[in-house]
Coordinates of C-alpha atoms in Angstrom, one line a residue:
Chain A
M185 CA 46.8 52.4 39.1
T186 CA 43.4 51.6 40.7
E187 CA 41.7 52.9 37.6
I188 CA 43.8 50.6 35.3
K189 CA 42.9 47.6 37.5
L190 CA 39.3 48.5 37.3
K191 CA 39.4 48.7 33.5
I192 CA 41.1 45.3 33.3
I193 CA 38.5 43.8 35.5
L194 CA 35.7 45.4 33.5
F195 CA 37.3 44.2 30.3
A196 CA 37.5 40.7 31.7
I197 CA 33.9 40.7 32.7
L198 CA 32.8 41.9 29.3
M199 CA 34.9 39.2 27.7
V200 CA 33.4 36.5 29.8
F201 CA 29.8 37.6 29.9
G202 CA 29.8 39.1 26.3
T203 CA 30.8 35.7 24.9
Q204 CA 28.1 34.1 27.1
I205 CA 25.5 36.6 26.0
Q206 CA 26.5 35.9 22.4
A207 CA 26.3 32.1 23.0
E208 CA 22.9 32.4 24.6
E209 CA 21.7 34.4 21.5
N210 CA 23.0 31.6 19.2
I211 CA 21.1 29.0 21.3
L212 CA 18.0 31.2 21.3
C213 CA 18.3 31.5 17.6
I214 CA 18.3 27.8 17.2
Q215 CA 15.5 27.3 19.7
K216 CA 13.3 29.9 18.0
F217 CA 13.9 28.2 14.6
L218 CA 13.1 24.8 16.1
A219 CA 9.9 26.2 17.7
K220 CA 8.6 26.7 14.1
T221 CA 9.1 23.0 13.4
V222 CA 7.8 19.7 14.9
F223 CA 11.2 19.2 16.6
N224 CA 10.5 20.4 20.1
P225 CA 13.4 22.2 21.8
G226 CA 11.5 23.0 25.0
A227 CA 11.0 26.5 26.2
P228 CA 13.2 29.0 24.2
D229 CA 15.4 30.1 27.1
G230 CA 18.8 30.4 25.5
V231 CA 20.1 27.4 27.6
W232 CA 21.6 24.5 25.7
G233 CA 19.8 21.5 27.3
K234 CA 19.1 18.0 26.2
K235 CA 15.9 18.8 24.4
T236 CA 17.6 21.5 22.3
E237 CA 20.5 19.2 21.4
T238 CA 18.2 16.3 20.5
A239 CA 15.9 18.4 18.4
I240 CA 18.6 20.2 16.3
N241 CA 20.4 16.9 15.8
Q242 CA 17.2 15.2 14.6
L243 CA 16.3 18.0 12.3
I244 CA 19.8 18.2 10.6
S245 CA 19.9 14.3 10.5
Q246 CA 16.5 14.2 8.7
A247 CA 17.7 16.9 6.3
N248 CA 20.7 14.7 5.5
N249 CA 18.9 11.5 4.8
F250 CA 19.2 10.2 8.4
K251 CA 22.9 10.6 8.6
P252 CA 23.7 10.7 12.3
Q253 CA 24.7 14.1 13.6
N254 CA 26.7 15.2 16.7
I255 CA 25.9 18.9 17.1
K256 CA 27.1 20.3 20.4
K257 CA 26.8 23.6 22.2
S258 CA 30.1 24.7 20.8
D259 CA 28.5 24.4 17.3
A260 CA 25.7 26.8 18.1
E261 CA 27.2 29.8 16.3
D262 CA 27.7 27.9 13.0
V263 CA 24.3 26.3 13.3
C264 CA 22.6 29.6 13.9
K265 CA 24.3 31.0 10.8
T266 CA 23.0 28.1 8.8
L267 CA 19.5 28.6 10.1
K268 CA 19.7 32.3 9.0
G269 CA 21.3 31.5 5.6
N270 CA 19.9 30.4 2.3
Q271 CA 19.1 26.9 3.5
A272 CA 16.7 28.3 6.1
S273 CA 13.5 27.9 4.1
K274 CA 14.4 24.4 3.0
L275 CA 15.2 23.4 6.6
L276 CA 11.9 24.9 7.8
E277 CA 10.0 22.9 5.2
I278 CA 11.8 19.7 6.2
G279 CA 11.0 20.5 9.9
Q280 CA 7.3 20.5 9.4
F281 CA 7.1 16.7 9.4
K282 CA 9.1 13.9 11.1
R283 CA 10.5 11.1 9.1
F284 CA 11.2 7.8 10.7
P285 CA 13.7 5.7 8.7
V286 CA 12.6 2.1 7.8
E287 CA 15.1 -0.3 9.4
I288 CA 13.6 -3.7 8.7
V289 CA 16.0 -6.1 10.5
A290 CA 14.0 -9.3 10.1
D291 CA 14.7 -11.3 6.9
I292 CA 11.7 -10.8 4.6
G293 CA 11.9 -14.6 4.1
E294 CA 10.7 -14.9 7.7
I295 CA 7.5 -13.2 6.8
K296 CA 4.7 -15.7 6.2
S297 CA 4.4 -16.2 2.5
L298 CA 1.3 -17.2 0.6
T299 CA 2.7 -20.7 0.2
D300 CA 4.0 -21.2 3.7
F301 CA 2.9 -24.5 5.1
D302 CA 3.6 -26.1 8.4
F303 CA 5.4 -29.4 7.7
S304 CA 6.5 -29.9 11.3
K305 CA 3.9 -32.5 12.1
I306 CA 4.1 -34.3 8.8
I307 CA 6.6 -37.1 7.9
I308 CA 8.2 -36.2 4.6
S309 CA 9.5 -38.9 2.4
K310 CA 13.1 -37.6 2.7
N311 CA 14.9 -40.4 0.8
V312 CA 12.8 -40.0 -2.3
N313 CA 14.8 -38.6 -5.3
Y314 CA 13.4 -38.9 -8.8
N315 CA 13.0 -36.9 -12.0
C316 CA 9.3 -37.0 -12.9
N317 CA 6.6 -35.4 -15.1
F318 CA 3.5 -33.8 -13.7
V319 CA 0.2 -32.9 -15.1
I320 CA -2.8 -30.9 -13.8
L321 CA -6.1 -32.2 -15.3
H322 CA -9.5 -30.5 -15.4
S323 CA -12.3 -32.8 -14.2
K324 CA -13.4 -33.1 -17.9
G325 CA -10.0 -34.3 -18.9
F326 CA -8.5 -31.1 -20.2
K327 CA -4.8 -30.7 -19.6
R328 CA -4.5 -27.5 -17.7
A329 CA -0.8 -27.6 -16.9
S330 CA 2.1 -30.0 -17.3
G331 CA 5.9 -30.0 -17.0
K332 CA 8.8 -31.5 -15.2
V333 CA 9.4 -31.8 -11.5
I334 CA 12.3 -33.2 -9.6
I335 CA 11.6 -34.9 -6.3
N336 CA 14.6 -33.9 -4.2
N337 CA 14.6 -35.5 -0.8
G338 CA 10.9 -35.4 -0.8
K339 CA 10.6 -31.8 -1.9
L340 CA 9.0 -31.0 -5.3
V341 CA 11.2 -28.7 -7.3
F342 CA 9.6 -27.6 -10.6
K343 CA 12.0 -27.3 -13.5
A344 CA 9.4 -26.4 -16.1
N345 CA 5.7 -25.8 -16.1
G346 CA 3.4 -24.6 -18.8
W347 CA -0.2 -23.5 -18.2
R348 CA -3.0 -23.6 -20.7
I349 CA -5.1 -20.8 -19.4
G350 CA -6.1 -18.8 -22.5
I351 CA -5.2 -15.1 -22.7
A352 CA -3.8 -15.0 -19.2
S353 CA -1.1 -17.6 -19.9
K354 CA 1.4 -15.0 -21.0
G355 CA 4.1 -14.6 -18.5
S356 CA 2.5 -16.8 -15.9
E357 CA 4.7 -19.8 -16.2
R358 CA 7.0 -19.0 -13.3
F359 CA 4.4 -19.5 -10.6
L360 CA 5.0 -23.1 -9.8
T361 CA 8.7 -22.8 -10.2
E362 CA 9.0 -19.8 -7.9
E363 CA 6.2 -20.2 -5.4
A364 CA 5.0 -23.8 -5.1
N365 CA 5.9 -25.3 -1.7
L366 CA 5.1 -29.0 -1.9
R367 CA 6.4 -32.1 -0.2
L368 CA 5.9 -35.8 -0.9
T369 CA 4.8 -37.8 2.2
Q370 CA 3.8 -41.3 2.9
N371 CA 0.2 -40.0 2.7
G372 CA 0.6 -38.1 -0.6
L373 CA 1.3 -34.6 -1.5
R374 CA 1.3 -31.8 1.1
G375 CA 1.7 -28.1 0.9
I376 CA 0.4 -25.1 -1.0
M377 CA 0.8 -24.2 -4.6
P378 CA -0.5 -21.5 -6.9
H379 CA -3.2 -22.4 -9.4
L380 CA -4.1 -20.5 -12.5
S381 CA -7.6 -20.6 -14.0
Y382 CA -8.5 -20.7 -17.7
V383 CA -9.7 -17.5 -19.1
G384 CA -11.7 -17.3 -22.3
E385 CA -11.4 -14.6 -25.0
G386 CA -12.8 -11.3 -24.1
E387 CA -12.5 -11.9 -20.4
V388 CA -10.1 -10.6 -17.8
E389 CA -7.7 -13.0 -16.1
K390 CA -8.7 -14.4 -12.8
P391 CA -6.4 -13.9 -9.8
V392 CA -4.0 -16.6 -8.8
Q393 CA -5.4 -18.9 -6.2
Y394 CA -3.4 -20.7 -3.6
I395 CA -4.4 -24.3 -3.2
T396 CA -3.7 -26.4 -0.1
L397 CA -3.1 -30.0 -1.1
G398 CA -3.4 -32.8 1.3
G399 CA -6.7 -34.6 0.9
N400 CA -8.2 -36.9 -1.7
Y401 CA -5.0 -38.6 -2.3
I402 CA -5.2 -41.5 -4.8
K403 CA -2.5 -44.0 -4.4
E404 CA -0.9 -45.5 -7.4
T405 CA 0.1 -49.0 -6.3
N406 CA 2.4 -51.4 -8.0
S407 CA -0.5 -53.3 -9.5
S408 CA -2.5 -50.3 -10.7
T409 CA 0.3 -48.6 -12.7
S410 CA 1.7 -49.4 -16.0
D411 CA 4.8 -47.3 -15.2
A412 CA 7.5 -49.8 -14.7
R413 CA 9.6 -47.3 -12.7
V414 CA 6.8 -46.8 -10.2
A415 CA 6.9 -50.5 -9.3
F416 CA 10.3 -49.8 -7.7
L417 CA 8.9 -47.0 -5.6
N418 CA 7.4 -47.4 -2.2
P419 CA 3.7 -47.9 -2.7
G420 CA 1.8 -44.8 -1.8
I421 CA 4.4 -42.3 -2.6
I422 CA 3.6 -41.7 -6.2
G423 CA 0.0 -40.9 -7.2
S424 CA -2.3 -38.0 -7.6
N425 CA -4.2 -35.4 -5.6
N426 CA -7.6 -34.1 -6.3
Y427 CA -8.4 -30.5 -5.3
I428 CA -11.2 -28.1 -5.8
D429 CA -10.5 -24.5 -6.8
D430 CA -12.4 -21.4 -5.6
Y431 CA -14.9 -21.7 -8.5
G432 CA -15.9 -25.2 -7.5
T433 CA -14.0 -27.0 -10.3
T434 CA -12.1 -30.2 -9.5
Y435 CA -8.6 -30.7 -10.7
T436 CA -6.1 -33.6 -10.4
F437 CA -2.5 -33.0 -9.8
K438 CA -0.7 -36.1 -11.0
I439 CA 3.0 -37.2 -10.9
H440 CA 4.0 -39.7 -13.5
G441 CA 6.8 -40.9 -15.8
C442 CA 9.4 -40.9 -13.1
S443 CA 13.0 -42.0 -13.7
Chain B
M279 CA -21.3 -21.5 -2.3
I280 CA -19.0 -18.6 -2.5
S281 CA -16.1 -18.5 -0.1
R282 CA -15.4 -15.5 2.1
R283 CA -12.0 -15.1 0.4
H284 CA -13.7 -15.2 -2.9
F285 CA -16.3 -12.8 -1.8
L286 CA -13.7 -10.3 -0.7
S287 CA -12.0 -10.5 -4.0
I288 CA -15.1 -9.6 -5.9
A289 CA -17.1 -7.4 -3.6
A290 CA -17.7 -4.4 -5.8
P291 CA -14.2 -3.2 -6.6
A292 CA -13.8 -0.8 -9.4
L293 CA -11.3 0.6 -11.8
A294 CA -11.2 3.8 -13.8
L295 CA -8.5 4.8 -16.2
S296 CA -7.8 8.2 -17.4
G297 CA -5.3 10.6 -18.9
Y298 CA -4.3 9.4 -22.4
P299 CA -1.8 11.8 -24.0
V300 CA -3.0 13.3 -27.2
H301 CA -0.7 13.7 -30.1
G302 CA -0.3 17.4 -30.9
F303 CA -1.9 18.5 -27.7
T304 CA 0.5 17.6 -25.0
K305 CA 3.9 19.2 -25.8
E306 CA 6.0 16.7 -23.9
P307 CA 5.1 13.2 -22.9
I308 CA 4.0 13.1 -19.2
E309 CA 6.0 10.2 -17.8
G310 CA 4.6 10.1 -14.3
R311 CA 1.7 7.9 -13.4
I312 CA -0.6 8.1 -10.4
I313 CA -2.7 5.2 -9.2
V314 CA -5.1 5.8 -6.3
I315 CA -6.5 2.9 -4.4
M316 CA -9.6 4.0 -2.5
L317 CA -10.1 1.9 0.6
Q318 CA -13.8 2.4 1.2
G319 CA -15.3 2.1 4.6
G320 CA -12.5 3.5 6.7
M321 CA -9.3 1.6 7.1
D322 CA -8.0 1.0 10.6
G323 CA -4.6 2.5 10.4
L324 CA -3.5 1.4 13.8
L325 CA -4.1 -2.2 12.8
A326 CA -2.3 -1.9 9.5
I327 CA 0.7 0.1 10.9
P328 CA 0.7 -0.3 14.7
P329 CA 2.8 2.2 16.6
I330 CA 4.5 -0.6 18.6
G331 CA 6.8 1.8 20.3
D332 CA 3.9 3.7 21.9
D333 CA 3.0 1.9 25.2
N334 CA -0.5 3.3 25.1
L335 CA -1.2 1.2 22.0
F336 CA -1.4 -2.0 24.1
K337 CA -3.3 -0.2 26.9
Q338 CA -5.9 1.1 24.5
R339 CA -6.4 -1.8 22.2
K340 CA -4.7 -4.9 23.5
A341 CA -6.9 -7.3 21.4
L342 CA -6.5 -5.4 18.2
V343 CA -2.8 -5.7 17.6
A344 CA -1.4 -8.4 15.4
S345 CA 0.7 -10.9 17.4
N346 CA 3.6 -10.7 15.0
P347 CA 4.0 -7.3 13.4
L348 CA 7.1 -6.7 11.4
K349 CA 9.2 -4.1 13.1
L350 CA 10.0 -1.1 10.8
N351 CA 11.7 1.1 13.4
P352 CA 11.5 1.7 17.2
L353 CA 8.1 3.4 16.9
F354 CA 6.3 1.6 14.0
G355 CA 5.6 -1.9 12.9
I356 CA 3.5 -3.3 10.0
H357 CA 0.9 -6.0 9.9
P358 CA 2.4 -9.3 8.7
N359 CA -0.1 -9.6 5.9
F360 CA 1.7 -6.8 4.1
R361 CA 4.3 -9.1 2.8
N362 CA 4.9 -7.6 -0.6
F363 CA 4.6 -4.0 0.7
S364 CA 7.2 -4.8 3.3
K365 CA 9.6 -5.9 0.6
M366 CA 8.9 -2.6 -1.2
L367 CA 9.7 -0.8 2.0
K368 CA 13.0 -2.7 2.4
S369 CA 13.9 -1.9 -1.2
N370 CA 13.1 1.8 -0.9
E371 CA 10.1 1.7 -3.1
A372 CA 7.4 2.5 -0.5
S373 CA 6.6 4.8 2.3
I374 CA 4.0 5.3 4.9
V375 CA 2.2 8.4 6.2
H376 CA 0.7 8.0 9.6
A377 CA -1.8 9.9 11.8
T378 CA -3.2 11.5 8.7
S379 CA -6.6 12.3 7.2
F380 CA -8.4 14.4 4.8
P381 CA -9.9 17.5 6.6
Y382 CA -13.0 15.7 7.6
T383 CA -13.9 15.1 11.3
G384 CA -17.4 13.8 10.8
R385 CA -18.5 10.2 10.8
S386 CA -20.4 9.9 7.6
H387 CA -19.2 7.6 4.8
F388 CA -20.9 9.7 2.2
E389 CA -19.4 13.0 3.4
G390 CA -16.0 11.5 4.1
Q391 CA -15.7 9.8 0.7
N392 CA -16.8 13.0 -1.0
V393 CA -14.1 15.0 0.8
S394 CA -11.4 12.5 0.1
Q395 CA -12.3 12.6 -3.6
S396 CA -13.0 16.3 -4.1
G397 CA -10.2 17.5 -1.9
S398 CA -12.4 20.2 -0.5
K399 CA -12.8 21.0 3.1
L400 CA -16.6 20.9 2.9
P401 CA -18.4 17.8 1.5
F402 CA -20.4 18.3 -1.6
S403 CA -19.0 21.7 -2.3
T404 CA -17.6 20.9 -5.8
N405 CA -18.5 18.6 -8.7
T406 CA -14.9 17.7 -9.6
G407 CA -12.2 15.6 -7.9
W408 CA -8.7 16.7 -7.0
L409 CA -7.0 14.3 -9.3
G410 CA -9.2 15.2 -12.2
R411 CA -8.4 18.9 -11.7
A412 CA -4.7 18.1 -11.4
M413 CA -4.9 16.3 -14.8
E414 CA -6.6 19.2 -16.4
F415 CA -4.0 21.7 -15.2
A416 CA -1.2 19.3 -16.3
K417 CA -2.9 19.1 -19.7
I418 CA -3.2 15.3 -19.5
T419 CA -6.1 14.6 -21.7
G420 CA -7.3 12.4 -24.5
K421 CA -10.0 10.2 -25.9
A422 CA -11.6 7.5 -23.8
L423 CA -14.7 5.6 -23.1
S424 CA -16.9 6.4 -20.2
L425 CA -19.6 4.6 -18.3
D426 CA -19.4 6.4 -15.0
A427 CA -16.5 7.9 -13.0
P428 CA -15.7 8.3 -9.4
L429 CA -15.7 11.9 -8.3
L430 CA -11.9 11.7 -7.8
I431 CA -11.1 12.0 -11.5
R432 CA -14.0 14.3 -12.5
G433 CA -12.6 17.4 -13.9
A434 CA -10.3 15.5 -16.3
P435 CA -11.7 16.1 -19.8
E436 CA -12.1 12.4 -20.7
F437 CA -11.4 9.0 -19.2
D438 CA -11.8 5.3 -19.7
N439 CA -13.7 3.4 -17.2
F440 CA -13.7 -0.3 -16.4
Y441 CA -16.4 -0.1 -13.8
P442 CA -18.1 -2.5 -13.7
A443 CA -16.4 -3.8 -16.9
N444 CA -16.6 -2.8 -20.6
I445 CA -13.9 -5.3 -21.5
E446 CA -16.2 -8.2 -22.2
K447 CA -17.0 -6.5 -25.5
T448 CA -20.7 -6.5 -24.7
R449 CA -23.0 -3.7 -23.7
S450 CA -24.4 -5.1 -20.5
P451 CA -27.9 -4.3 -19.3
Q452 CA -26.3 -2.3 -16.5
A453 CA -24.7 0.2 -19.0
A454 CA -28.0 1.9 -19.6
L455 CA -28.5 2.2 -15.8
L456 CA -25.0 3.7 -15.5
D457 CA -25.7 6.3 -18.1
L458 CA -29.0 7.2 -16.4
I459 CA -27.2 7.5 -13.0
K460 CA -24.5 9.6 -14.6
E461 CA -27.0 12.0 -16.0
T462 CA -29.2 12.3 -13.0
H463 CA -27.1 12.5 -9.9
D464 CA -25.6 15.8 -8.9
G465 CA -23.1 15.4 -6.1
D466 CA -24.6 12.4 -4.4
V467 CA -21.9 10.3 -5.9
M468 CA -21.6 7.5 -3.5
A469 CA -25.3 6.8 -3.5
A470 CA -25.0 6.4 -7.2
I471 CA -22.0 4.2 -7.0
D472 CA -23.8 2.1 -4.4
K473 CA -26.7 1.6 -6.9
L474 CA -24.1 0.8 -9.5
S475 CA -22.5 -1.8 -7.2
R476 CA -25.8 -3.5 -6.5
A477 CA -26.8 -3.6 -10.1
S478 CA -23.6 -4.9 -11.3
M479 CA -23.4 -7.7 -8.7
S480 CA -26.1 -9.6 -10.6
G481 CA -24.9 -12.4 -12.7
P482 CA -21.7 -14.5 -12.3
S483 CA -20.3 -13.3 -15.6
R484 CA -19.6 -9.9 -14.1
L485 CA -17.5 -11.2 -11.2
R486 CA -14.5 -12.1 -13.2
A487 CA -13.8 -8.6 -14.4
R488 CA -14.3 -6.9 -11.1
D489 CA -11.9 -8.4 -8.6
P490 CA -9.2 -6.0 -7.5
L491 CA -6.3 -8.2 -8.6
S492 CA -7.6 -8.5 -12.2
L493 CA -8.3 -4.8 -12.3
A494 CA -4.9 -4.0 -11.0
T495 CA -3.4 -6.2 -13.7
K496 CA -5.5 -4.5 -16.3
A497 CA -4.6 -1.0 -15.0
G498 CA -0.9 -1.9 -15.0
E499 CA -0.9 -3.4 -18.4
S500 CA -2.7 -0.4 -19.9
M501 CA -0.6 2.2 -18.1
R502 CA 2.7 0.6 -19.1
E503 CA 1.9 1.3 -22.8
L504 CA 3.7 4.4 -24.2
N505 CA 0.4 6.1 -25.0
G506 CA -1.5 4.5 -22.2
P507 CA -3.4 6.2 -19.5
R508 CA -1.5 8.1 -16.8
V509 CA -4.0 7.7 -14.1
A510 CA -6.0 4.8 -12.6
V511 CA -8.4 4.7 -9.7
L512 CA -9.1 1.4 -8.0
T513 CA -11.5 0.8 -5.1
I514 CA -11.4 -1.8 -2.5
P515 CA -14.6 -1.8 -0.4
E516 CA -15.6 -3.5 2.9
F517 CA -13.3 -1.8 5.3
D518 CA -16.2 -0.7 7.6
D519 CA -15.6 -3.4 10.2
H520 CA -17.8 -2.4 13.1
S521 CA -17.7 -6.0 14.3
S522 CA -15.0 -8.8 14.3
I523 CA -12.4 -6.6 12.7
G524 CA -9.7 -9.2 13.4
S525 CA -6.1 -8.8 14.6
T526 CA -3.5 -11.3 13.4
T527 CA -6.2 -12.9 11.2
G528 CA -9.7 -11.9 10.5
H529 CA -11.6 -9.5 8.1
H530 CA -9.3 -6.5 8.1
P531 CA -6.2 -8.6 7.8
E532 CA -7.8 -10.4 4.8
L533 CA -8.3 -7.0 3.2
F534 CA -4.6 -6.2 4.0
T535 CA -3.6 -9.3 2.1
L536 CA -5.8 -8.2 -0.8
L537 CA -4.4 -4.7 -0.8
D538 CA -0.9 -6.1 -0.5
N539 CA -1.4 -8.3 -3.5
V540 CA -2.9 -5.3 -5.5
F541 CA 0.3 -3.4 -4.8
Y542 CA 2.4 -6.4 -6.0
Q543 CA 0.2 -7.0 -9.1
L544 CA 0.4 -3.4 -10.1
K545 CA 4.2 -3.5 -9.9
I546 CA 4.4 -6.7 -12.0
A547 CA 1.9 -5.4 -14.6
L548 CA 3.5 -2.0 -14.9
K549 CA 7.0 -3.5 -15.5
E550 CA 9.5 -0.7 -16.4
Q551 CA 6.8 2.0 -15.9
W552 CA 6.8 1.2 -12.2
D553 CA 9.8 3.5 -12.1
N554 CA 7.6 6.4 -13.2
T555 CA 4.6 5.5 -10.9
I556 CA 3.3 6.5 -7.5
V557 CA 0.5 4.4 -6.0
L558 CA -1.3 5.8 -3.0
T559 CA -4.2 4.7 -0.9
T560 CA -6.9 6.9 0.4
T561 CA -9.6 6.3 2.9
E562 CA -12.5 8.5 4.1
F563 CA -11.5 8.3 7.7
G564 CA -9.8 6.2 10.3
R565 CA -11.4 4.1 13.1
T566 CA -11.7 4.5 16.9
V567 CA -8.6 3.7 18.9
Q568 CA -10.5 1.4 21.3
E569 CA -12.5 -1.6 20.2
N570 CA -16.2 -1.5 20.6
G571 CA -18.4 -4.2 22.2
S572 CA -18.5 -6.2 19.0
A573 CA -14.7 -6.7 18.6
G574 CA -14.7 -4.1 15.9
T575 CA -14.0 -0.4 15.7
D576 CA -16.2 2.6 14.8
H577 CA -15.8 5.5 12.5
G578 CA -12.8 7.7 13.6
Y579 CA -10.5 10.4 12.4
G580 CA -6.8 9.7 11.8
S581 CA -5.7 6.8 9.7
V582 CA -2.7 5.9 7.5
G583 CA -1.7 6.3 3.9
L584 CA 0.4 3.7 2.1
L585 CA 2.5 4.8 -0.9
A586 CA 4.6 2.7 -3.3
G587 CA 6.3 3.2 -6.6
G588 CA 9.6 3.8 -8.3
L589 CA 9.2 7.6 -7.8
I590 CA 10.1 7.0 -4.1
N591 CA 13.8 7.1 -3.4
T592 CA 14.0 6.4 0.4
S593 CA 11.4 4.5 2.4
S594 CA 10.3 6.0 5.6
V595 CA 7.3 6.5 7.9
V596 CA 6.3 10.1 7.9
A597 CA 4.4 11.1 11.1
N598 CA 4.0 13.9 13.6
W599 CA 3.0 11.3 16.1
P600 CA 0.3 12.7 18.4
G601 CA 0.3 9.9 21.0
L602 CA -2.3 7.5 22.0
S603 CA -3.0 8.4 25.6
T604 CA -6.7 9.4 26.0
K605 CA -5.8 13.1 26.4
D606 CA -4.0 13.0 23.1
L607 CA -6.9 11.5 21.1
Y608 CA -9.4 13.5 19.0
E609 CA -12.6 13.7 21.1
K610 CA -10.9 11.3 23.5
R611 CA -11.5 8.4 21.1
D612 CA -9.8 8.8 17.7
L613 CA -6.2 8.9 16.5
F614 CA -5.5 12.6 16.0
A615 CA -4.7 13.4 12.4
T616 CA -1.7 15.7 12.5
I617 CA -1.0 15.6 8.7
D618 CA -3.5 16.9 6.1
Y619 CA -3.6 14.1 3.6
R620 CA -4.0 16.6 0.8
S621 CA -0.3 17.4 1.4
V622 CA 0.4 13.8 0.4
C623 CA -1.9 14.1 -2.7
S624 CA -0.1 17.4 -3.6
A625 CA 3.3 15.7 -3.4
C626 CA 2.2 12.9 -5.6
I627 CA 0.8 15.3 -8.2
E628 CA 4.1 17.3 -8.0
A629 CA 6.2 14.1 -8.4
A630 CA 4.2 12.6 -11.2
F631 CA 2.9 15.6 -13.2
G632 CA 5.6 18.1 -12.4
L633 CA 3.3 20.8 -11.2
D634 CA 4.6 23.3 -8.7
H635 CA 3.4 22.9 -5.1
D636 CA 2.2 26.5 -4.8
F637 CA 0.2 26.1 -8.0
I638 CA -1.3 22.8 -6.8
I639 CA -2.5 24.0 -3.5
D640 CA -3.8 27.2 -5.1
K641 CA -5.5 25.8 -8.2
V642 CA -6.2 22.2 -7.4
F643 CA -7.1 22.4 -3.7
E644 CA -7.8 26.1 -3.4
D645 CA -6.2 26.1 0.1
K646 CA -2.8 27.8 0.4
K647 CA -2.3 26.5 3.9
I648 CA -1.5 23.0 2.7
T649 CA 2.1 22.2 3.7
R650 CA 4.6 20.8 1.2
I651 CA 5.6 17.2 2.1
Y652 CA 7.3 16.3 -1.1
E653 CA 10.8 16.1 0.3
H654 CA 9.6 13.7 3.0
I655 CA 8.1 11.3 0.6
F656 CA 10.1 11.7 -2.6
G657 CA 13.3 13.3 -1.4

């Protein structure tokens, strides 16, 4: 009777500790694998600690394109089998470098753009709404660009713009439409706009320049204009701005023909 | 008077195109394209991609962190001047490799640039470049014009070169000089290119063809053609900011804007071929973690690599981050490079030219210890 009891006790001990030994071997298997990667499991001691859990979850997550994982101690046997299976070499390769997913939360629009301009201290002519034409003139009188612009509550919205810039004109017409950031104020145009330079045959196009407007404003008064419509506008609103590009050439941005 | 912005845009950039497929020689058209942007002088990777989640960043270089970096994830941010590159990151067209370098721990520009172009561990140990050798093994060859070539693509049988510019349809007085330099220098590549730069800086007519944005446009337009070149090399100099490097604004940030616009211009000019392209930056070394007495940084070790193109599927920052506490730094002063940048170059060759990793590290780099990083960038 005593012998039977002893056998039962021994069997129970083997069941408990045998399973535990097996569990420790599975954890050790995981830790030894992780030790060959950059995912640090801590000392390989066969104990399922926080470091081991974090490391194996990070590795498997990275292998699955950052899909969150929830691997626990109870999964150790299955994980160990995986690490010894035909995916082992792939996982080892993946484990050589850490990937940090890009999680840009800010709106890209919040990033300062090339035509961002601080209008906060400038009084914009908000009640001005007209359909106008514009022209950009070279100092020698060449028409560099022209088109249509809507003044919408003081903001210049380009509906069409064509540039005469030689070989580089191909495909460049969208710049003002997409990027210009101009406002009409009591003191003239303000803001930043792209400017395209003329390029002769055999030359390479010049990069787009970003011009800040705001100085050299030429007012077109009631008396100085032949445009009848302008006579109805507040003096000082419609006119032209001179600017100098990076190559030292003066241009005039002029609004005209409003209706 | 020339403005600083204008000067930056024209200061001795260069473009070399290579790899025209030849009818009857290349069995199948090689679709992949590689564009290397060499950032000469040593880019400050910590200013470009600040590890904002590492508290030691602010302890080590408080004045050299942009006030408004865009947060990429809990550990890394990006300088706000990388506006276009950030958009590419958001649309899974770009990735970053941080704490990386070519295997060069010295402080010499000449040696560092030679290692970054040759792909060898020892400077001046070979006369060919890793990209040129890769092209040769991928059988990407063809006819081209040549004035001079950066070491990087030497090894490719033929190439077309727009440095300083052959597109004005004239044989400039410098062309003879270039030929002479090509014939006479043997390994001292950067010294030759320096001479080239100085020679070609004379005369305003040369400026137009040599700004990086124009060259990027030219490269993209050429490479988008069906039978166009498969490889381009652009250089942007002036990164060697020992003084007044800048933080939110300043000289390095201005260069970031320029680099950012080059990425954008390449994408626009390549059009649909952007999907088959990988653009990667290289630089000879990083810069010291702490600022020096002149509000700049000195030659260092680890830096950062920026990659963009349609061959990327998922954006990420790849880094085995070494930390920025003084004990974690290389020689207690530099960001430790924990990734051999040749792994990145190998992955780009694999993605664009279809060569096997083991073949690349054996034949192109002759170093079988280079680890495969393809899955991390292109997977």
